PDB file of C-alpha atoms in Angstrom:
ATOM      1  CA  MET M 290       0.082  -0.267  -0.029  1.00  0.00           C
ATOM      2  CA  LYS M 291       2.971   2.307   0.856  1.00  0.00           C
ATOM      3  CA  LYS M 292       4.378   1.397  -2.796  1.00  0.00           C
ATOM      4  CA  ILE M 293       1.036   2.218  -4.127  1.00  0.00           C
ATOM      5  CA  THR M 294       0.784   5.949  -2.516  1.00  0.00           C
ATOM      6  CA  LEU M 295       4.285   6.776  -3.142  1.00  0.00           C
ATOM      7  CA  SER M 296       4.104   6.103  -6.995  1.00  0.00           C
ATOM      8  CA  LEU M 297       1.339   8.315  -7.264  1.00  0.00           C
ATOM      9  CA  PHE M 298       2.842  11.305  -5.252  1.00  0.00           C
ATOM     10  CA  LEU M 299       6.069  10.965  -7.257  1.00  0.00           C
ATOM     11  CA  LEU M 300       3.910  10.548 -10.663  1.00  0.00           C
ATOM     12  CA  CYS M 301       1.976  14.031  -9.360  1.00  0.00           C
ATOM     13  CA  LEU M 302       5.320  15.545  -8.572  1.00  0.00           C
ATOM     14  CA  LEU M 303       6.121  14.875 -11.843  1.00  0.00           C
ATOM     15  CA  ALA M 304       2.622  15.894 -13.280  1.00  0.00           C
ATOM     16  CA  SER M 305       3.381  19.389 -11.232  1.00  0.00           C
ATOM     17  CA  CYS M 306       6.848  20.020 -13.084  1.00  0.00           C
ATOM     18  CA  ASN M 307       5.839  19.706 -16.603  1.00  0.00           C
ATOM     19  CA  ALA M 308       2.472  21.564 -15.791  1.00  0.00           C
ATOM     20  CA  VAL M 309       2.174  24.264 -18.999  1.00  0.00           C
ATOM     21  CA  THR M 310       0.197  26.853 -18.838  1.00  0.00           C
ATOM     22  CA  THR M 311      -0.930  29.282 -22.642  1.00  0.00           C
ATOM     23  CA  TYR M 312      -0.514  33.379 -22.165  1.00  0.00           C
ATOM     24  CA  TYR M 313      -1.626  35.364 -25.370  1.00  0.00           C
ATOM     25  CA  GLN M 314       0.418  38.656 -26.421  1.00  0.00           C
ATOM     26  CA  VAL M 315      -2.064  40.480 -27.921  1.00  0.00           C
ATOM     27  CA  TYR M 316      -0.997  43.472 -29.987  1.00  0.00           C
ATOM     28  CA  GLU M 317      -3.263  46.259 -30.814  1.00  0.00           C
ATOM     29  CA  THR M 318      -2.428  48.486 -33.677  1.00  0.00           C
ATOM     30  CA  LYS M 319      -3.229  52.246 -35.342  1.00  0.00           C
ATOM     31  CA  SER M 320      -3.226  53.808 -38.466  1.00  0.00           C
ATOM     32  CA  GLU M 321      -3.770  56.992 -40.489  1.00  0.00           C
ATOM     33  CA  THR M 322      -4.293  55.353 -44.041  1.00  0.00           C
ATOM     34  CA  VAL M 323      -7.136  52.547 -42.842  1.00  0.00           C
ATOM     35  CA  LYS M 324      -9.937  53.129 -40.790  1.00  0.00           C
ATOM     36  CA  LEU M 325     -12.310  51.055 -38.429  1.00  0.00           C
ATOM     37  CA  SER M 326     -15.570  49.798 -40.021  1.00  0.00           C
ATOM     38  CA  GLY M 327     -17.768  47.068 -38.633  1.00  0.00           C
ATOM     39  CA  ASN M 328     -15.602  43.997 -38.796  1.00  0.00           C
ATOM     40  CA  ALA M 329     -13.124  45.561 -40.964  1.00  0.00           C
ATOM     41  CA  ILE M 330     -10.288  48.328 -41.550  1.00  0.00           C
ATOM     42  CA  VAL M 331     -11.175  49.622 -44.758  1.00  0.00           C
ATOM     43  CA  PHE M 332      -9.066  52.160 -47.414  1.00  0.00           C
ATOM     44  CA  GLU M 333     -11.451  53.309 -49.905  1.00  0.00           C
ATOM     45  CA  ASP M 334     -11.149  55.429 -53.265  1.00  0.00           C
ATOM     46  CA  ASN M 335     -13.049  56.150 -55.951  1.00  0.00           C
ATOM     47  CA  ASN M 336     -11.940  52.976 -57.527  1.00  0.00           C
ATOM     48  CA  CYS M 337     -11.313  50.450 -54.853  1.00  0.00           C
ATOM     49  CA  LYS M 338     -11.924  49.201 -51.220  1.00  0.00           C
ATOM     50  CA  ILE M 339      -9.274  47.587 -49.596  1.00  0.00           C
ATOM     51  CA  SER M 340     -10.367  45.727 -45.926  1.00  0.00           C
ATOM     52  CA  TYR M 341      -8.596  44.367 -43.389  1.00  0.00           C
ATOM     53  CA  ASN M 342      -8.640  41.619 -40.648  1.00  0.00           C
ATOM     54  CA  LEU M 343      -5.867  41.271 -38.445  1.00  0.00           C
ATOM     55  CA  TRP M 344      -7.150  39.232 -35.570  1.00  0.00           C
ATOM     56  CA  SER M 345      -5.452  35.468 -36.438  1.00  0.00           C
ATOM     57  CA  GLU M 346      -2.073  33.935 -34.791  1.00  0.00           C
ATOM     58  CA  SER M 347       0.628  35.555 -35.707  1.00  0.00           C
ATOM     59  CA  GLY M 348      -1.246  38.511 -37.354  1.00  0.00           C
ATOM     60  CA  ASN M 349      -2.946  38.435 -41.092  1.00  0.00           C
ATOM     61  CA  ALA M 350      -1.343  41.106 -43.047  1.00  0.00           C
ATOM     62  CA  GLY M 351      -3.683  40.666 -46.424  1.00  0.00           C
ATOM     63  CA  PHE M 352      -6.017  42.323 -47.928  1.00  0.00           C
ATOM     64  CA  ALA M 353      -9.103  41.950 -49.697  1.00  0.00           C
ATOM     65  CA  PHE M 354      -9.528  44.198 -52.649  1.00  0.00           C
ATOM     66  CA  TYR M 355     -13.338  45.123 -54.227  1.00  0.00           C
ATOM     67  CA  ASN M 356     -13.598  46.787 -57.394  1.00  0.00           C
ATOM     68  CA  LYS M 357     -16.324  50.191 -57.217  1.00  0.00           C
ATOM     69  CA  THR M 358     -16.295  50.609 -60.927  1.00  0.00           C
ATOM     70  CA  ASN M 359     -17.654  48.979 -63.543  1.00  0.00           C
ATOM     71  CA  ASP M 360     -14.399  48.262 -65.915  1.00  0.00           C
ATOM     72  CA  VAL M 361     -11.521  45.765 -64.591  1.00  0.00           C
ATOM     73  CA  ILE M 362      -9.825  46.628 -62.296  1.00  0.00           C
ATOM     74  CA  TYR M 363      -5.384  44.880 -62.818  1.00  0.00           C
ATOM     75  CA  LEU M 364      -3.741  44.223 -59.355  1.00  0.00           C
ATOM     76  CA  GLN M 365      -0.677  44.276 -60.194  1.00  0.00           C
ATOM     77  CA  LEU M 366       0.970  41.989 -57.639  1.00  0.00           C
ATOM     78  CA  ASP M 367       4.762  41.776 -59.413  1.00  0.00           C
ATOM     79  CA  GLU M 368       5.049  45.559 -58.491  1.00  0.00           C
ATOM     80  CA  SER M 369       3.223  45.427 -54.736  1.00  0.00           C
ATOM     81  CA  PHE M 370       5.358  44.623 -51.728  1.00  0.00           C
ATOM     82  CA  TYR M 371       4.551  44.280 -48.002  1.00  0.00           C
ATOM     83  CA  VAL M 372       7.577  45.990 -45.986  1.00  0.00           C
ATOM     84  CA  ILE M 373       7.241  45.845 -41.816  1.00  0.00           C
ATOM     85  CA  ASN M 374      10.158  47.922 -40.172  1.00  0.00           C
ATOM     86  CA  ASP M 375      11.851  48.570 -43.676  1.00  0.00           C
ATOM     87  CA  LYS M 376      12.063  44.958 -44.878  1.00  0.00           C
ATOM     88  CA  ALA M 377      10.425  44.440 -47.990  1.00  0.00           C
ATOM     89  CA  TYR M 378       8.846  41.133 -48.989  1.00  0.00           C
ATOM     90  CA  ASP M 379       7.759  40.472 -52.786  1.00  0.00           C
ATOM     91  CA  TYR M 380       3.683  39.462 -53.203  1.00  0.00           C
ATOM     92  CA  TYR M 381       4.659  38.167 -56.717  1.00  0.00           C
ATOM     93  CA  GLN M 382       7.517  35.467 -55.959  1.00  0.00           C
ATOM     94  CA  ASN M 383       7.799  33.781 -59.748  1.00  0.00           C
ATOM     95  CA  ARG M 384       6.181  29.996 -57.834  1.00  0.00           C
ATOM     96  CA  ILE M 385       4.955  27.145 -59.110  1.00  0.00           C
ATOM     97  CA  PHE M 386       1.847  25.828 -57.696  1.00  0.00           C
ATOM     98  CA  SER M 387       1.455  21.991 -58.555  1.00  0.00           C
ATOM     99  CA  ASN M 388      -2.223  21.798 -57.236  1.00  0.00           C
ATOM    100  CA  SER M 389      -5.133  24.342 -56.582  1.00  0.00           C
ATOM    101  CA  SER M 390      -8.707  24.636 -55.205  1.00  0.00           C
ATOM    102  CA  ASN M 391     -11.227  27.551 -55.929  1.00  0.00           C
ATOM    103  CA  THR M 392     -13.307  27.705 -52.715  1.00  0.00           C
ATOM    104  CA  ALA M 393     -16.700  30.521 -53.139  1.00  0.00           C
ATOM    105  CA  ALA M 394     -18.306  31.186 -49.942  1.00  0.00           C
ATOM    106  CA  LYS M 395     -21.419  33.111 -48.760  1.00  0.00           C
ATOM    107  CA  THR M 396     -20.464  34.789 -45.382  1.00  0.00           C
ATOM    108  CA  THR M 397     -23.415  35.875 -43.055  1.00  0.00           C
ATOM    109  CA  LYS M 398     -23.142  37.758 -39.603  1.00  0.00           C
ATOM    110  CA  THR M 399     -23.965  35.280 -36.816  1.00  0.00           C
ATOM    111  CA  THR M 400     -24.238  35.616 -32.907  1.00  0.00           C
ATOM    112  CA  GLY M 401     -22.220  31.797 -32.623  1.00  0.00           C
ATOM    113  CA  PHE M 402     -18.683  31.792 -32.900  1.00  0.00           C
ATOM    114  CA  SER M 403     -16.524  29.365 -34.936  1.00  0.00           C
ATOM    115  CA  GLN M 404     -13.509  28.368 -32.564  1.00  0.00           C
ATOM    116  CA  LEU M 405     -10.012  26.721 -33.152  1.00  0.00           C
ATOM    117  CA  GLY M 406      -9.512  24.866 -29.621  1.00  0.00           C
ATOM    118  CA  TRP M 407     -11.166  26.629 -27.118  1.00  0.00           C
ATOM    119  CA  LEU M 408     -10.554  29.751 -28.863  1.00  0.00           C
ATOM    120  CA  ALA M 409     -13.401  31.856 -30.767  1.00  0.00           C
ATOM    121  CA  LEU M 410     -11.803  33.883 -33.903  1.00  0.00           C
ATOM    122  CA  SER M 411     -14.757  35.220 -35.515  1.00  0.00           C
ATOM    123  CA  GLY M 412     -18.007  36.134 -35.427  1.00  0.00           C
ATOM    124  CA  TYR M 413     -19.333  35.286 -38.621  1.00  0.00           C
ATOM    125  CA  ASN M 414     -20.700  32.110 -40.202  1.00  0.00           C
ATOM    126  CA  SER M 415     -19.039  30.778 -43.615  1.00  0.00           C
ATOM    127  CA  THR M 416     -20.973  28.860 -45.740  1.00  0.00           C
ATOM    128  CA  THR M 417     -19.639  27.097 -48.746  1.00  0.00           C
ATOM    129  CA  LEU M 418     -21.296  27.584 -52.119  1.00  0.00           C
ATOM    130  CA  ALA M 419     -19.465  26.024 -54.701  1.00  0.00           C
ATOM    131  CA  THR M 420     -15.537  24.324 -54.994  1.00  0.00           C
ATOM    132  CA  ASN M 421     -12.889  23.857 -57.778  1.00  0.00           C
ATOM    133  CA  SER M 422     -10.039  21.846 -57.767  1.00  0.00           C
ATOM    134  CA  THR M 423      -7.737  20.731 -59.681  1.00  0.00           C
ATOM    135  CA  SER M 424      -4.850  17.896 -58.731  1.00  0.00           C
ATOM    136  CA  GLY M 425      -1.022  17.080 -61.071  1.00  0.00           C
ATOM    137  CA  VAL M 426      -1.861  20.433 -62.926  1.00  0.00           C
ATOM    138  CA  GLU M 427       0.638  22.975 -62.847  1.00  0.00           C
ATOM    139  CA  THR M 428      -0.075  26.261 -62.285  1.00  0.00           C
ATOM    140  CA  ILE M 429       2.122  29.341 -62.754  1.00  0.00           C
ATOM    141  CA  GLU M 430       1.503  32.236 -60.226  1.00  0.00           C
ATOM    142  CA  ALA M 431       0.156  35.487 -62.142  1.00  0.00           C
ATOM    143  CA  LYS M 432       1.917  38.807 -61.823  1.00  0.00           C
ATOM    144  CA  VAL M 433      -1.385  40.333 -62.634  1.00  0.00           C
ATOM    145  CA  ILE M 434      -4.580  39.189 -61.293  1.00  0.00           C
ATOM    146  CA  ALA M 435      -7.939  40.672 -63.361  1.00  0.00           C
ATOM    147  CA  ILE M 436     -10.608  41.935 -60.913  1.00  0.00           C
ATOM    148  CA  PRO M 437     -14.055  42.284 -62.381  1.00  0.00           C
ATOM    149  CA  PRO M 438     -16.510  45.034 -61.867  1.00  0.00           C
ATOM    150  CA  LYS M 439     -18.133  44.767 -58.283  1.00  0.00           C
ATOM    151  CA  THR M 440     -16.802  42.162 -57.162  1.00  0.00           C
ATOM    152  CA  SER M 441     -13.468  41.371 -54.383  1.00  0.00           C
ATOM    153  CA  LYS M 442     -10.410  39.190 -54.560  1.00  0.00           C
ATOM    154  CA  ALA M 443      -8.588  38.045 -51.377  1.00  0.00           C
ATOM    155  CA  ILE M 444      -4.265  38.245 -50.713  1.00  0.00           C
ATOM    156  CA  SER M 445      -2.515  36.854 -48.027  1.00  0.00           C
ATOM    157  CA  GLU M 446       0.566  36.203 -48.155  1.00  0.00           C
ATOM    158  CA  PHE M 447       2.494  37.206 -45.174  1.00  0.00           C
ATOM    159  CA  ASN M 448       2.325  36.803 -41.289  1.00  0.00           C
ATOM    160  CA  ILE M 449       3.137  40.125 -38.790  1.00  0.00           C
ATOM    161  CA  ASN M 450       4.704  38.293 -35.918  1.00  0.00           C
ATOM    162  CA  GLN M 451       5.455  35.308 -34.934  1.00  0.00           C
ATOM    163  CA  THR M 452       7.858  35.732 -31.999  1.00  0.00           C
ATOM    164  CA  VAL M 453       6.862  37.157 -28.546  1.00  0.00           C
ATOM    165  CA  PHE M 454       8.326  41.039 -27.817  1.00  0.00           C
ATOM    166  CA  ARG M 455      10.293  41.200 -24.488  1.00  0.00           C
ATOM    167  CA  ASP M 456      10.532  44.461 -22.454  1.00  0.00           C
ATOM    168  CA  CYS M 457      11.260  45.234 -18.886  1.00  0.00           C
ATOM    169  CA  ASP M 458       8.048  47.085 -18.547  1.00  0.00           C
ATOM    170  CA  LEU M 459       5.853  44.200 -19.559  1.00  0.00           C
ATOM    171  CA  LEU M 460       5.413  41.410 -17.266  1.00  0.00           C
ATOM    172  CA  ARG M 461       6.279  38.057 -19.245  1.00  0.00           C
ATOM    173  CA  PHE M 462       3.482  35.577 -17.293  1.00  0.00           C
ATOM    174  CA  PRO M 463       1.379  38.398 -15.544  1.00  0.00           C
ATOM    175  CA  SER M 464      -1.225  37.005 -12.556  1.00  0.00           C
ATOM    176  CA  ALA M 465      -4.909  37.512 -12.963  1.00  0.00           C
ATOM    177  CA  LYS M 466      -4.705  40.529 -10.189  1.00  0.00           C
ATOM    178  CA  GLN M 467      -1.761  41.656 -12.669  1.00  0.00           C
ATOM    179  CA  ASN M 468      -2.472  44.301 -15.241  1.00  0.00           C
ATOM    180  CA  SER M 469       1.118  43.445 -18.091  1.00  0.00           C
ATOM    181  CA  ASN M 470       0.584  46.155 -21.057  1.00  0.00           C
ATOM    182  CA  LYS M 471       2.700  48.640 -22.896  1.00  0.00           C
ATOM    183  CA  THR M 472       1.241  51.188 -24.961  1.00  0.00           C
ATOM    184  CA  PHE M 473       3.975  53.003 -28.035  1.00  0.00           C
ATOM    185  CA  SER M 474       3.797  55.836 -29.712  1.00  0.00           C
ATOM    186  CA  GLU M 475       3.897  56.169 -33.899  1.00  0.00           C
ATOM    187  CA  GLN M 476       7.877  57.190 -32.894  1.00  0.00           C
ATOM    188  CA  SER M 477       8.742  54.723 -29.964  1.00  0.00           C
ATOM    189  CA  THR M 478       7.181  51.557 -32.041  1.00  0.00           C
ATOM    190  CA  PRO M 479       8.802  48.467 -32.466  1.00  0.00           C
ATOM    191  CA  MET M 480       6.840  47.083 -35.000  1.00  0.00           C
ATOM    192  CA  ARG M 481       5.410  49.699 -37.776  1.00  0.00           C
ATOM    193  CA  PHE M 482       4.067  48.042 -41.387  1.00  0.00           C
ATOM    194  CA  TYR M 483       2.076  48.407 -44.687  1.00  0.00           C
ATOM    195  CA  ASN M 484       1.215  47.363 -47.736  1.00  0.00           C
ATOM    196  CA  THR M 485       2.265  49.216 -51.480  1.00  0.00           C
ATOM    197  CA  ILE M 486      -0.649  48.912 -53.461  1.00  0.00           C
ATOM    198  CA  THR M 487      -0.478  48.972 -57.187  1.00  0.00           C
ATOM    199  CA  TYR M 488      -3.619  48.493 -59.462  1.00  0.00           C
ATOM    200  CA  LYS M 489      -4.414  49.335 -62.896  1.00  0.00           C
ATOM    201  CA  LEU M 490      -8.080  51.099 -64.403  1.00  0.00           C
ATOM    202  CA  ALA M 491      -7.812  51.628 -68.287  1.00  0.00           C
ATOM    203  CA  ASP M 492      -4.466  53.103 -69.034  1.00  0.00           C
ATOM    204  CA  LYS M 493      -3.953  54.709 -65.472  1.00  0.00           C
ATOM    205  CA  VAL M 494      -1.713  53.302 -62.981  1.00  0.00           C
ATOM    206  CA  ASN M 495      -2.601  54.648 -58.939  1.00  0.00           C
ATOM    207  CA  LYS M 496      -0.488  53.088 -56.084  1.00  0.00           C
ATOM    208  CA  VAL M 497      -1.895  53.131 -53.174  1.00  0.00           C
ATOM    209  CA  LYS M 498       0.402  52.762 -49.270  1.00  0.00           C
ATOM    210  CA  ASN M 499      -1.912  51.304 -46.202  1.00  0.00           C
ATOM    211  CA  ASP M 500       0.427  51.561 -43.362  1.00  0.00           C
ATOM    212  CA  PHE M 501       0.270  51.066 -39.540  1.00  0.00           C
ATOM    213  CA  TYR M 502       1.988  50.628 -36.420  1.00  0.00           C
ATOM    214  CA  VAL M 503       2.252  48.954 -33.117  1.00  0.00           C
ATOM    215  CA  SER M 504       0.055  51.241 -30.124  1.00  0.00           C
ATOM    216  CA  GLY M 505      -0.012  48.281 -27.227  1.00  0.00           C
ATOM    217  CA  ILE M 506       1.197  45.475 -26.523  1.00  0.00           C
ATOM    218  CA  THR M 507      -0.759  42.934 -23.808  1.00  0.00           C
ATOM    219  CA  ASN M 508       0.628  40.071 -21.988  1.00  0.00           C
ATOM    220  CA  ILE M 509      -2.436  37.788 -20.770  1.00  0.00           C
ATOM    221  CA  ALA M 510      -3.131  34.368 -19.096  1.00  0.00           C
ATOM    222  CA  SER M 511      -5.618  32.125 -20.885  1.00  0.00           C
ATOM    223  CA  LYS M 512      -7.655  31.992 -18.254  1.00  0.00           C
ATOM    224  CA  ASP M 513      -8.183  35.539 -18.566  1.00  0.00           C
ATOM    225  CA  ALA M 514      -8.093  35.872 -21.965  1.00  0.00           C
ATOM    226  CA  TYR M 515     -11.304  34.615 -23.006  1.00  0.00           C
ATOM    227  CA  GLN M 516     -15.491  33.929 -21.536  1.00  0.00           C
ATOM    228  CA  GLN M 517     -17.784  31.510 -21.805  1.00  0.00           C
ATOM    229  CA  GLU M 518     -21.437  32.980 -24.025  1.00  0.00           C
ATOM    230  CA  LYS M 519     -24.049  30.736 -24.083  1.00  0.00           C
ATOM    231  CA  ASN M 520     -24.175  28.564 -28.140  1.00  0.00           C
ATOM    232  CA  ALA M 521     -27.108  30.605 -30.287  1.00  0.00           C
ATOM    233  CA  PHE M 522     -27.598  31.155 -34.178  1.00  0.00           C
ATOM    234  CA  CYS M 523     -29.840  33.587 -35.047  1.00  0.00           C
ATOM    235  CA  ASP M 524     -32.634  34.050 -31.944  1.00  0.00           C
ATOM    236  CA  GLN M 525     -31.683  29.966 -31.416  1.00  0.00           C
ATOM    237  CA  LYS M 526     -30.226  29.318 -28.223  1.00  0.00           C
ATOM    238  CA  GLY M 527     -28.762  25.982 -28.262  1.00  0.00           C
ATOM    239  CA  GLY M 528     -26.864  23.718 -25.372  1.00  0.00           C
ATOM    240  CA  GLY M 529     -23.940  24.389 -23.440  1.00  0.00           C
ATOM    241  CA  THR M 530     -21.623  27.208 -24.096  1.00  0.00           C
ATOM    242  CA  ILE M 531     -18.524  28.380 -25.785  1.00  0.00           C
ATOM    243  CA  ASN M 532     -15.705  29.974 -25.248  1.00  0.00           C
ATOM    244  CA  VAL M 533     -14.583  33.663 -26.582  1.00  0.00           C
ATOM    245  CA  PHE M 534     -12.112  35.977 -26.779  1.00  0.00           C
ATOM    246  CA  LYS M 535     -12.651  38.909 -24.885  1.00  0.00           C
ATOM    247  CA  ASP M 536     -10.502  41.458 -27.122  1.00  0.00           C
ATOM    248  CA  ILE M 537     -11.477  40.099 -30.581  1.00  0.00           C
ATOM    249  CA  ALA M 538     -11.100  42.676 -33.201  1.00  0.00           C
ATOM    250  CA  PRO M 539      -9.776  43.764 -36.593  1.00  0.00           C
ATOM    251  CA  ASN M 540      -6.989  46.089 -36.089  1.00  0.00           C
ATOM    252  CA  LYS M 541      -5.612  43.528 -33.192  1.00  0.00           C
ATOM    253  CA  PHE M 542      -3.664  39.972 -33.516  1.00  0.00           C
ATOM    254  CA  TYR M 543      -1.864  37.879 -30.723  1.00  0.00           C
ATOM    255  CA  VAL M 544       1.080  35.289 -30.595  1.00  0.00           C
ATOM    256  CA  THR M 545       0.859  32.313 -28.533  1.00  0.00           C
ATOM    257  CA  TYR M 546       3.435  30.971 -25.696  1.00  0.00           C
ATOM    258  CA  THR M 547       3.837  28.706 -22.624  1.00  0.00           C
ATOM    259  CA  LYS M 548       4.763  28.546 -19.423  1.00  0.00           C
ATOM    260  CA  THR M 549       6.488  25.948 -17.456  1.00  0.00           C
ATOM    261  CA  GLN M 550       8.192  25.054 -13.988  1.00  0.00           C
ATOM    262  CA  ALA M 551      11.378  25.786 -15.905  1.00  0.00           C
ATOM    263  CA  ASP M 552      10.103  29.114 -16.750  1.00  0.00           C
ATOM    264  CA  THR M 553      11.674  31.560 -14.024  1.00  0.00           C
ATOM    265  CA  TRP M 554      11.874  35.445 -16.586  1.00  0.00           C
ATOM    266  CA  LYS M 555       9.787  37.901 -14.733  1.00  0.00           C
ATOM    267  CA  TYR M 556       9.815  39.793 -18.129  1.00  0.00           C
TER     268      TYR M 556
END
C-alpha cells in the first residue's frame, strides 16, 4: 500500500513539474490610412475598397480588394510589396503550384462563433457555395490579377509577427491580478508595417500605401483571455456554452506562448 501511495505521489510531482500554462501576447495597431469599419479596417478611393482584418495567430497582413467601378481592374502583384520595419517582401514570387483549389463562399454575421481549440476567432459564419479543385496540374503564379467590376479578390501571403516581444516594462507571465501592457507612440513603436498596392484601371496606374504601427502590447494568461457565452444562432440558443476571446478586433492580432515550471523569467 505504501509503495502504491509513493508511486502516486511521484506521478503527481512529475505532472506538476511538467505543467504548462498558455499565455497570449495581444498586439493593437493604429493607422492614418485605414479606418475601422465594422468587422474590418478599410481604405477606400473612387475606384476600390481595400479591407483588412489582422486578427489571427501571428497576424494576417493580407487584404481583400473590391472593384467599385464598371471596368476590370488589374492588380499588379509584381509591383506590390509588404514591408515590415523597412524590410520589403514581394507579393509576386514567380512560383509554380502543382495543385490548386478555388472556393466560393457566402459569409453571414451570426451570434455564434467558430472555434480553433477553445479560442473563438470570428463572429461570422461562412457557407461554401462551390468548390473547384485540380490535382497534378502545374499553375504558374500570375503577375497580374484581374478583378471584374463589383467583385473582390483576397490576397493573403504574410504573417505580421511570430515571436514574443520582450520588454522590461512588460511582465512575461502576469497573474490574474496583474495588468501587463505597454503603449507606444508612432515614434517609439517596435513594429511598423505596410502594404504598397499597385493597380491599373484603363490606362492609369494607381498606387496605394496602407500603413500600420503597433500602438500597444498586452500579455494575458489564457484563463483571463476568454469568457463563456451561450451557444446561439440567429434567435435560437443551443445547448451549452462556448469560449470566446474577450478582445477580438480587426486591428489586433496575437502570439501564443507557454510557461513551464522551468521558466523563471519575470520579463
